[in-house]
Coordinates of C-alpha atoms in Angstrom, one line a residue:
M1 CA 167.1 149.7 184.8
R2 CA 164.8 152.1 183.2
I3 CA 167.2 153.4 180.0
P4 CA 166.7 157.3 179.3
A5 CA 165.6 157.9 176.2
P6 CA 168.2 159.6 174.3
T7 CA 170.6 156.3 175.5
R8 CA 167.9 154.4 173.6
R9 CA 168.3 156.8 170.3
S10 CA 171.6 155.9 170.1
V11 CA 171.2 152.3 171.2
Y12 CA 169.3 152.1 168.5
A13 CA 170.9 153.8 166.1
S14 CA 173.5 151.8 166.3
R15 CA 171.6 148.7 165.3
T16 CA 170.4 150.3 162.3
P17 CA 172.1 150.5 158.8
I18 CA 172.3 154.2 158.7
G19 CA 173.4 154.4 162.3
R20 CA 176.3 152.6 162.1
V21 CA 177.4 154.0 158.8
R22 CA 176.9 157.2 161.1
D23 CA 178.9 155.5 163.6
M24 CA 182.0 154.4 161.3
I25 CA 182.4 158.7 159.8
D26 CA 181.9 160.0 163.5
E27 CA 184.9 157.3 164.6
F28 CA 187.3 158.1 161.1
S29 CA 186.9 161.5 161.6
E30 CA 188.0 161.4 164.8
Q31 CA 190.8 159.2 164.3
S32 CA 192.0 161.0 160.8
P33 CA 190.3 164.6 160.5
S34 CA 192.6 165.1 157.3
R35 CA 192.4 162.0 155.8
F36 CA 188.8 162.3 156.8
A37 CA 188.8 166.1 154.4
I38 CA 190.7 164.9 151.7
L39 CA 188.0 161.9 151.4
I40 CA 184.7 163.8 151.6
F41 CA 186.4 166.2 148.8
T42 CA 187.5 163.5 146.5
A43 CA 183.7 162.9 147.1
M44 CA 182.7 165.6 145.7
I45 CA 185.3 165.5 142.7
L46 CA 183.7 162.6 142.0
I47 CA 179.8 163.6 141.9
F48 CA 180.8 166.6 139.5
T49 CA 182.9 164.3 137.1
V50 CA 179.9 162.3 137.1
L51 CA 177.0 165.8 136.9
F52 CA 180.0 167.3 134.3
S53 CA 179.4 164.0 131.8
L54 CA 176.2 163.9 131.6
P55 CA 174.4 165.9 128.5
I56 CA 172.6 167.5 129.7
S57 CA 175.1 169.7 130.9
Q58 CA 176.9 169.9 127.3
A59 CA 175.7 172.7 125.3
D60 CA 175.2 170.7 122.0
G61 CA 173.7 167.8 125.0
A62 CA 176.6 165.4 123.8
T63 CA 178.4 163.7 126.2
T64 CA 181.8 165.2 127.8
P65 CA 184.8 162.7 128.1
I66 CA 185.8 161.0 131.1
A67 CA 188.9 163.5 130.6
D68 CA 187.4 166.7 130.6
A69 CA 184.7 165.9 132.4
L70 CA 186.9 164.9 135.7
F71 CA 189.5 168.1 134.8
T72 CA 186.3 170.8 135.4
A73 CA 186.0 168.7 138.1
V74 CA 188.7 169.1 139.8
S75 CA 189.3 172.3 138.3
V76 CA 185.8 173.5 139.8
I77 CA 185.9 172.3 143.5
C78 CA 189.9 173.5 143.8
V79 CA 188.9 177.3 142.6
T80 CA 191.3 177.1 140.3
G81 CA 190.2 178.1 136.8
L82 CA 192.2 175.9 134.4
S83 CA 190.3 174.7 131.8
T84 CA 190.6 172.3 128.7
V85 CA 186.9 173.2 127.6
D86 CA 185.8 176.5 126.1
M87 CA 184.2 177.3 129.4
A88 CA 181.7 179.9 128.1
T89 CA 180.2 177.9 124.8
H90 CA 181.0 174.0 126.0
W91 CA 178.8 174.1 128.8
S92 CA 175.1 174.6 128.6
V93 CA 172.6 176.3 131.1
V94 CA 172.3 173.6 133.8
G95 CA 176.2 172.8 133.5
H96 CA 177.1 177.4 134.0
I97 CA 175.0 176.2 137.3
F98 CA 176.8 173.1 137.8
I99 CA 180.0 175.2 138.0
F100 CA 178.6 178.0 140.2
I101 CA 177.7 176.0 142.5
G102 CA 181.5 174.0 142.3
V103 CA 182.9 177.2 143.6
Q104 CA 180.4 177.3 146.3
I105 CA 181.2 174.3 147.5
G106 CA 184.8 174.9 146.6
A107 CA 186.0 177.8 148.2
L108 CA 184.2 177.6 151.4
G109 CA 186.0 174.0 151.9
V110 CA 183.4 171.1 152.3
L111 CA 183.9 170.7 156.4
T112 CA 183.0 174.3 156.9
L113 CA 180.5 174.9 154.6
A114 CA 179.1 171.6 156.4
S115 CA 179.5 172.9 159.9
I116 CA 177.6 176.1 158.7
L117 CA 174.6 173.8 157.0
G118 CA 174.6 172.5 160.8
L119 CA 175.1 175.6 163.0
A120 CA 171.9 177.0 160.6
V121 CA 169.4 173.9 161.8
S122 CA 170.5 172.8 165.3
R123 CA 171.9 176.7 165.8
K124 CA 174.6 175.3 167.9
L125 CA 177.8 173.9 166.9
G126 CA 178.9 171.2 169.3
L127 CA 182.9 170.3 169.9
K128 CA 183.0 168.1 166.9
S129 CA 181.9 170.0 164.6
R130 CA 184.5 173.3 165.9
L131 CA 187.0 170.7 165.8
M132 CA 186.7 169.5 162.0
A133 CA 186.1 173.5 161.1
A134 CA 188.5 174.5 162.5
G135 CA 190.8 171.6 161.0
D136 CA 189.5 173.1 157.6
T137 CA 191.0 176.6 158.2
N138 CA 194.2 175.5 160.2
P139 CA 195.9 173.1 158.7
M140 CA 197.7 172.8 162.6
R141 CA 194.5 171.8 164.1
M142 CA 194.5 168.5 162.7
R143 CA 197.2 166.6 164.3
H144 CA 196.2 164.7 167.2
G145 CA 197.4 166.6 170.8
A146 CA 196.9 169.8 172.4
V147 CA 196.7 172.7 170.2
S148 CA 198.0 176.4 171.8
E149 CA 195.1 178.8 171.4
G150 CA 197.1 181.2 170.9
Q151 CA 196.6 182.4 167.1
A152 CA 193.9 184.1 165.2
V153 CA 190.7 182.4 165.4
R154 CA 190.6 180.6 169.4
L155 CA 188.5 177.0 169.4
G156 CA 185.8 179.3 170.9
E157 CA 185.2 182.1 168.4
I158 CA 184.5 178.6 165.3
G159 CA 181.2 179.4 165.5
G160 CA 181.6 183.6 165.2
L161 CA 184.2 182.3 162.6
L162 CA 181.9 180.4 160.4
A163 CA 178.9 183.0 160.7
T164 CA 181.3 185.8 159.2
V165 CA 182.4 182.6 156.3
A166 CA 178.9 183.0 155.0
V167 CA 177.2 185.9 155.6
S168 CA 180.4 187.9 153.9
S169 CA 180.1 185.0 151.3
L170 CA 176.7 186.4 150.3
V171 CA 177.3 189.8 151.4
I172 CA 180.5 190.1 149.4
Q173 CA 179.3 188.5 146.1
L174 CA 176.5 190.2 145.9
V175 CA 178.1 193.8 146.4
I176 CA 180.6 193.0 143.9
A177 CA 177.4 191.7 141.2
L178 CA 175.3 195.1 142.2
L179 CA 178.7 196.8 141.7
L180 CA 179.1 195.5 137.8
I181 CA 175.9 195.3 136.5
P182 CA 175.6 198.7 135.7
R183 CA 178.1 198.9 134.3
M184 CA 177.7 196.6 132.4
L185 CA 174.3 198.2 130.7
V186 CA 176.8 201.5 130.7
D187 CA 178.6 198.8 128.0
G188 CA 175.9 198.3 125.7
V189 CA 175.2 194.9 127.7
E190 CA 171.4 193.6 127.9
L191 CA 169.9 193.7 130.5
A192 CA 169.3 190.0 131.1
P193 CA 173.0 189.0 130.5
A194 CA 173.9 191.5 132.2
I195 CA 172.6 190.8 136.1
T196 CA 173.8 187.1 134.5
D197 CA 176.9 187.6 134.0
S198 CA 178.0 189.9 137.1
F199 CA 177.0 187.4 139.2
Y200 CA 178.8 185.0 137.9
Y201 CA 181.8 187.0 137.5
S202 CA 181.4 188.4 141.2
A203 CA 181.7 184.5 141.5
M204 CA 184.5 183.8 140.3
A205 CA 186.3 186.9 141.4
F206 CA 185.6 186.1 144.9
T207 CA 186.4 182.5 144.7
N208 CA 189.7 184.0 142.9
T209 CA 188.4 180.7 140.3
G210 CA 188.4 182.8 136.7
F211 CA 186.3 181.2 135.0
S212 CA 184.4 183.9 132.5
P213 CA 181.0 183.4 130.6
N214 CA 182.0 185.4 127.4
A215 CA 183.9 183.4 125.0
E216 CA 186.0 186.7 124.7
G217 CA 187.3 186.4 128.1
L218 CA 187.3 190.0 129.3
A219 CA 188.2 191.3 126.3
P220 CA 185.2 193.4 126.4
F221 CA 186.3 195.0 128.9
E222 CA 190.1 194.9 129.2
N223 CA 189.9 199.2 128.9
D224 CA 186.8 199.7 131.2
Y225 CA 188.9 200.4 135.0
W226 CA 185.8 200.5 136.8
F227 CA 185.2 196.8 135.7
L228 CA 188.2 195.1 136.1
S229 CA 188.8 197.0 139.3
I230 CA 185.8 195.2 140.8
L231 CA 186.9 192.2 139.8
M232 CA 190.2 193.2 141.4
L233 CA 188.7 194.0 144.6
G234 CA 186.5 190.5 144.5
V235 CA 190.1 188.9 143.9
F236 CA 191.4 190.2 146.6
M237 CA 188.6 190.4 149.1
G238 CA 188.4 186.6 149.0
S239 CA 192.4 185.8 148.8
I240 CA 193.3 187.5 152.0
G241 CA 191.3 184.9 154.0
F242 CA 188.2 184.1 156.1
P243 CA 189.8 185.0 159.9
I244 CA 191.2 188.2 158.5
I245 CA 187.4 189.1 157.5
Y246 CA 186.8 188.2 160.6
V247 CA 188.9 190.0 162.7
L248 CA 188.3 193.1 160.9
S249 CA 184.8 193.0 161.1
R250 CA 185.0 193.0 165.0
N251 CA 188.0 195.5 165.0
L252 CA 188.4 197.6 162.1
K253 CA 189.2 200.6 163.9
K254 CA 191.2 199.0 165.9
P255 CA 194.7 197.5 164.9
K256 CA 196.3 197.0 168.3
R257 CA 194.1 194.2 168.9
W258 CA 194.6 192.7 165.1
S259 CA 196.2 189.1 165.7
L260 CA 199.6 188.7 164.6
H261 CA 198.5 185.9 161.6
V262 CA 196.3 189.7 160.7
K263 CA 199.1 191.8 160.3
L264 CA 201.6 189.4 158.9
T265 CA 198.7 188.4 156.1
L266 CA 198.2 191.9 155.1
V267 CA 201.7 193.7 155.3
T268 CA 203.2 191.1 152.7
S269 CA 200.1 190.5 150.3
L270 CA 200.7 194.2 149.8
I271 CA 203.9 194.5 149.8
L272 CA 203.9 191.3 147.1
I273 CA 201.0 193.6 145.1
V274 CA 203.1 196.4 144.8
A275 CA 206.6 194.7 144.2
G276 CA 204.8 192.6 141.5
A277 CA 203.2 195.8 139.7
V278 CA 207.0 197.2 139.7
L279 CA 208.5 194.7 138.2
Y280 CA 205.7 194.2 134.9
I281 CA 206.2 197.5 134.4
V282 CA 209.9 197.3 134.6
L283 CA 209.7 194.6 132.3
E284 CA 206.5 194.4 130.3
F285 CA 206.6 198.4 129.6
D286 CA 209.0 198.2 126.4
N287 CA 206.6 194.8 125.0
P288 CA 204.9 195.7 122.4
K289 CA 202.6 192.5 122.8
T290 CA 202.0 193.5 126.3
Y291 CA 201.6 197.2 127.5
G292 CA 204.7 198.4 125.3
D293 CA 202.0 200.9 123.0
L294 CA 200.5 201.7 126.2
N295 CA 201.0 205.4 128.1
A296 CA 202.2 205.2 131.8
G297 CA 198.8 205.1 133.6
D298 CA 197.7 202.6 131.2
T299 CA 200.5 200.4 131.8
I300 CA 200.6 200.7 135.8
F301 CA 196.9 200.2 136.1
Q302 CA 197.4 196.8 134.2
S303 CA 200.7 196.3 135.2
L304 CA 198.5 196.1 139.0
F305 CA 196.2 194.2 137.3
L306 CA 198.6 191.6 136.7
S307 CA 199.7 191.1 139.9
V308 CA 197.0 190.8 141.9
M309 CA 195.5 188.0 139.6
T310 CA 198.8 186.3 140.3
R311 CA 197.6 185.9 143.6
S312 CA 195.5 183.1 142.5
G313 CA 192.3 185.3 141.2
G314 CA 193.5 184.2 137.5
F315 CA 191.2 186.6 135.5
S316 CA 193.8 188.6 132.3
T317 CA 193.3 191.0 130.0
I318 CA 196.7 189.8 127.9
P319 CA 197.5 186.8 126.2
I320 CA 199.8 185.0 129.1
D321 CA 201.9 183.7 126.4
D322 CA 203.5 186.9 125.2
L323 CA 204.7 188.2 128.1
N324 CA 208.5 187.8 128.4
G325 CA 210.5 185.1 130.0
S326 CA 211.5 187.4 132.9
S327 CA 208.3 187.9 133.3
L328 CA 207.0 184.1 132.8
L329 CA 209.1 183.6 136.4
V330 CA 208.0 186.8 137.7
T331 CA 204.4 185.7 138.1
D332 CA 205.2 181.7 138.4
M333 CA 207.1 182.7 142.0
L334 CA 203.8 185.3 142.4
M335 CA 201.6 182.4 142.3
F336 CA 203.6 180.0 143.7
I337 CA 202.6 182.1 146.8
G338 CA 199.4 182.9 146.5
G339 CA 197.2 184.2 148.7
G340 CA 196.3 183.8 152.1
S341 CA 195.6 181.4 154.6
A342 CA 191.8 180.0 154.5
S343 CA 190.6 181.8 151.9
T344 CA 189.5 181.0 148.8
A345 CA 193.4 181.0 147.3
G346 CA 195.4 178.5 146.8
G347 CA 199.5 179.0 146.2
I348 CA 201.7 178.2 150.2
K349 CA 200.4 181.5 151.1
V350 CA 201.5 184.6 152.3
T351 CA 202.5 183.7 156.0
T352 CA 204.3 180.9 155.3
L353 CA 206.7 183.3 152.7
A354 CA 206.5 186.0 155.9
V355 CA 208.1 183.1 158.6
L356 CA 210.7 181.9 156.5
F357 CA 212.0 185.8 156.3
L358 CA 211.7 186.3 159.7
A359 CA 213.5 183.0 160.8
A360 CA 216.1 183.8 157.8
F361 CA 216.2 187.9 159.8
A362 CA 216.3 185.7 162.8
E363 CA 219.8 183.3 161.7
A364 CA 221.0 186.6 160.4
R365 CA 220.5 188.8 163.8
G366 CA 221.7 186.0 166.0
N367 CA 218.2 185.7 167.3
E368 CA 217.1 182.6 169.2
S369 CA 213.8 183.1 168.0
M370 CA 211.1 185.1 165.1
E371 CA 209.5 188.5 166.5
A372 CA 207.3 190.3 164.6
F373 CA 204.9 193.0 165.8
G374 CA 206.0 192.5 169.0
R375 CA 205.2 188.3 169.1
R376 CA 206.8 185.1 169.3
I377 CA 206.6 182.3 166.5
P378 CA 207.3 178.6 168.0
G379 CA 209.4 176.6 165.9
D380 CA 206.5 174.2 164.9
V381 CA 205.6 177.1 162.3
L382 CA 208.7 177.6 160.4
R383 CA 208.8 173.0 160.6
L384 CA 205.9 173.7 158.8
G385 CA 206.3 176.1 156.5
V386 CA 209.1 174.4 155.8
S387 CA 207.2 171.2 154.6
V388 CA 204.4 173.0 153.3
V389 CA 207.6 174.6 150.5
L390 CA 209.5 171.9 150.4
W391 CA 206.7 169.8 149.7
G392 CA 205.0 172.2 147.2
A393 CA 208.5 172.6 144.9
T394 CA 208.3 169.0 145.1
T395 CA 204.8 168.8 143.6
V396 CA 205.4 171.2 140.6
A397 CA 209.0 169.8 140.5
V398 CA 207.7 165.8 139.1
A399 CA 204.5 167.4 137.4
T400 CA 206.6 169.4 135.5
I401 CA 208.9 166.7 134.5
V402 CA 206.4 164.5 133.6
I403 CA 204.4 167.1 132.0
L404 CA 207.3 168.5 130.0
Q405 CA 208.0 164.5 129.0
I406 CA 204.5 163.9 127.8
T407 CA 204.3 167.3 125.7
K408 CA 208.4 167.6 124.8
A409 CA 206.4 171.8 125.0
P410 CA 209.4 174.2 126.4
L411 CA 210.0 174.3 129.7
D412 CA 208.9 177.9 130.9
F413 CA 205.2 177.3 129.6
V414 CA 205.1 174.0 130.8
L415 CA 206.2 175.2 134.5
F416 CA 204.1 178.6 134.2
D417 CA 200.7 176.2 133.7
V418 CA 201.8 173.2 136.6
I419 CA 202.7 176.4 139.4
S420 CA 199.0 178.1 138.3
A421 CA 197.3 174.2 138.9
F422 CA 198.8 173.7 142.1
A423 CA 198.7 177.6 143.3
T424 CA 194.8 177.5 142.0
S425 CA 196.2 180.3 140.2
G426 CA 193.9 179.6 136.8
L427 CA 196.1 181.8 134.4
T428 CA 197.3 179.6 131.7
T429 CA 200.0 180.0 128.6
G430 CA 197.8 177.9 126.0
L431 CA 199.5 174.9 127.2
T432 CA 196.3 173.0 129.1
A433 CA 194.1 173.2 127.6
S434 CA 196.7 170.9 124.6
L435 CA 197.7 168.8 127.0
P436 CA 197.0 165.2 125.4
D437 CA 194.6 163.0 128.4
S438 CA 197.8 161.2 130.2
G439 CA 198.7 165.2 130.5
I440 CA 195.0 166.5 131.5
Y441 CA 194.9 163.4 135.0
V442 CA 198.7 165.3 135.8
M443 CA 197.4 168.6 136.0
A444 CA 194.2 167.5 137.4
A445 CA 196.5 166.0 140.2
T446 CA 198.8 168.5 140.7
M447 CA 195.8 170.7 141.3
F448 CA 194.2 168.1 143.5
M449 CA 196.9 168.3 146.2
G450 CA 197.8 172.1 145.6
R451 CA 193.9 172.7 146.8
V452 CA 194.1 169.6 149.5
G453 CA 197.3 171.0 150.8
T454 CA 200.7 169.4 150.7
V455 CA 200.2 169.7 154.9
T456 CA 197.4 167.9 154.8
L457 CA 197.7 165.6 152.2
A458 CA 201.1 164.4 154.3
A459 CA 198.9 163.9 157.3
A460 CA 196.5 161.9 156.4
L461 CA 199.5 159.3 154.2
A462 CA 201.2 159.3 157.8
A463 CA 200.6 157.2 160.8
S464 CA 198.7 159.7 163.1
Q465 CA 201.0 161.5 165.0
R466 CA 202.8 159.0 168.0
R467 CA 204.2 160.0 170.8
Q468 CA 207.7 159.2 171.0
L469 CA 209.0 158.2 174.7
F470 CA 212.7 159.0 174.2
R471 CA 215.5 161.5 172.4
R472 CA 218.4 160.2 170.9
P473 CA 221.8 162.4 171.0
E474 CA 222.3 165.0 169.7
E475 CA 224.2 165.5 166.8
R476 CA 225.2 169.0 164.4
P477 CA 225.1 168.4 160.6
I478 CA 226.8 171.2 157.8
V479 CA 223.9 173.2 156.6
G480 CA 225.2 175.9 154.1

């Protein structure tokens, strides 16, 4: 019997070494998408660790120590913004190119980027690629079995979402850079550095990384409110999430068609930004090291800027260690919350916080279900939200205890930098740069846990979802 051409190619491929490897990868990705995602993510970190270790990556041609190279690779791929070296002066032009490429990969997500490339080459998206990209944008799709389509982006819309991710990333970063170039020229920066620095700042703002190409950081632009406003816009656009951009690009003038996820993300984000700015104004208006010497207008703007940057932006116009202890605690909470789901920001995500508050309100009112904007939220979303918070808090607690034991540094500084690492924020009190190698490895692991996602990591470590064929007797413990 004659075998059709596609079948013959498939059989032949399975007998070749490359074909067998491809089959093994396909089988592994289908059996455990979460483990496959972590494997690819880890591989990218190892690749960039090698790249940053090369002499061509360092400005003076020396070899970067493995601890610093690994930490930089994790910070870049996790789009965190923390560093153990001076990012502006330590790296060569080649090193900065590696950083620029790395943050783009980390911001989009490895699986999403692979799906985009596949879509660009073949101009079509298979079911496997759709499922991988869907899992990269929604942790609930990492599990096996049926998944409800009543969510922000349906499986059939993944192709449109990937196109939105690719186009919006390029367009937003390009627009931000074009807005920054003339301002840098006005501030006296020469043309060539103005162009390269503008694109660098644009990438670091949209990816919520926060690295600066200048050794002085934002000090030259701390009073340039146009420049800082553009950075805030870039950080906000990156932190709201690609599903939000996808929906808004199609229904910007039709709020009634916005999904519950879009409404919860936008409303909660705006509330947190305003609340954070108000708290900074109240807590720092009389601090001479920060905003104490500023007038009312400048205090409001700088407080708003810091509130936006805590969402994972990482830029700062003031030394963070000059903040009052109360402001450090507020920043801890804002960083831990982070930005929107499937965004370039980190943290437990604003929708997680919104779901927890909705559950608390429903319980206080005696309602059996959570409701918002005329929609009911199922119980499995609440369970996932509680898991995210518990695993995140556990990660932060363990890392804080270990770093405290290693450094004997003040608790508020250690807690701040650990939460910044977990939430991939990039703000720092200066502690991270002074850590010994053992502390560097702990912080790198914390960044990895925060970016990969505690739920995804837990799903990868646990067995695949199993079917329980029985139910045990019910009994209610005392809570509260």
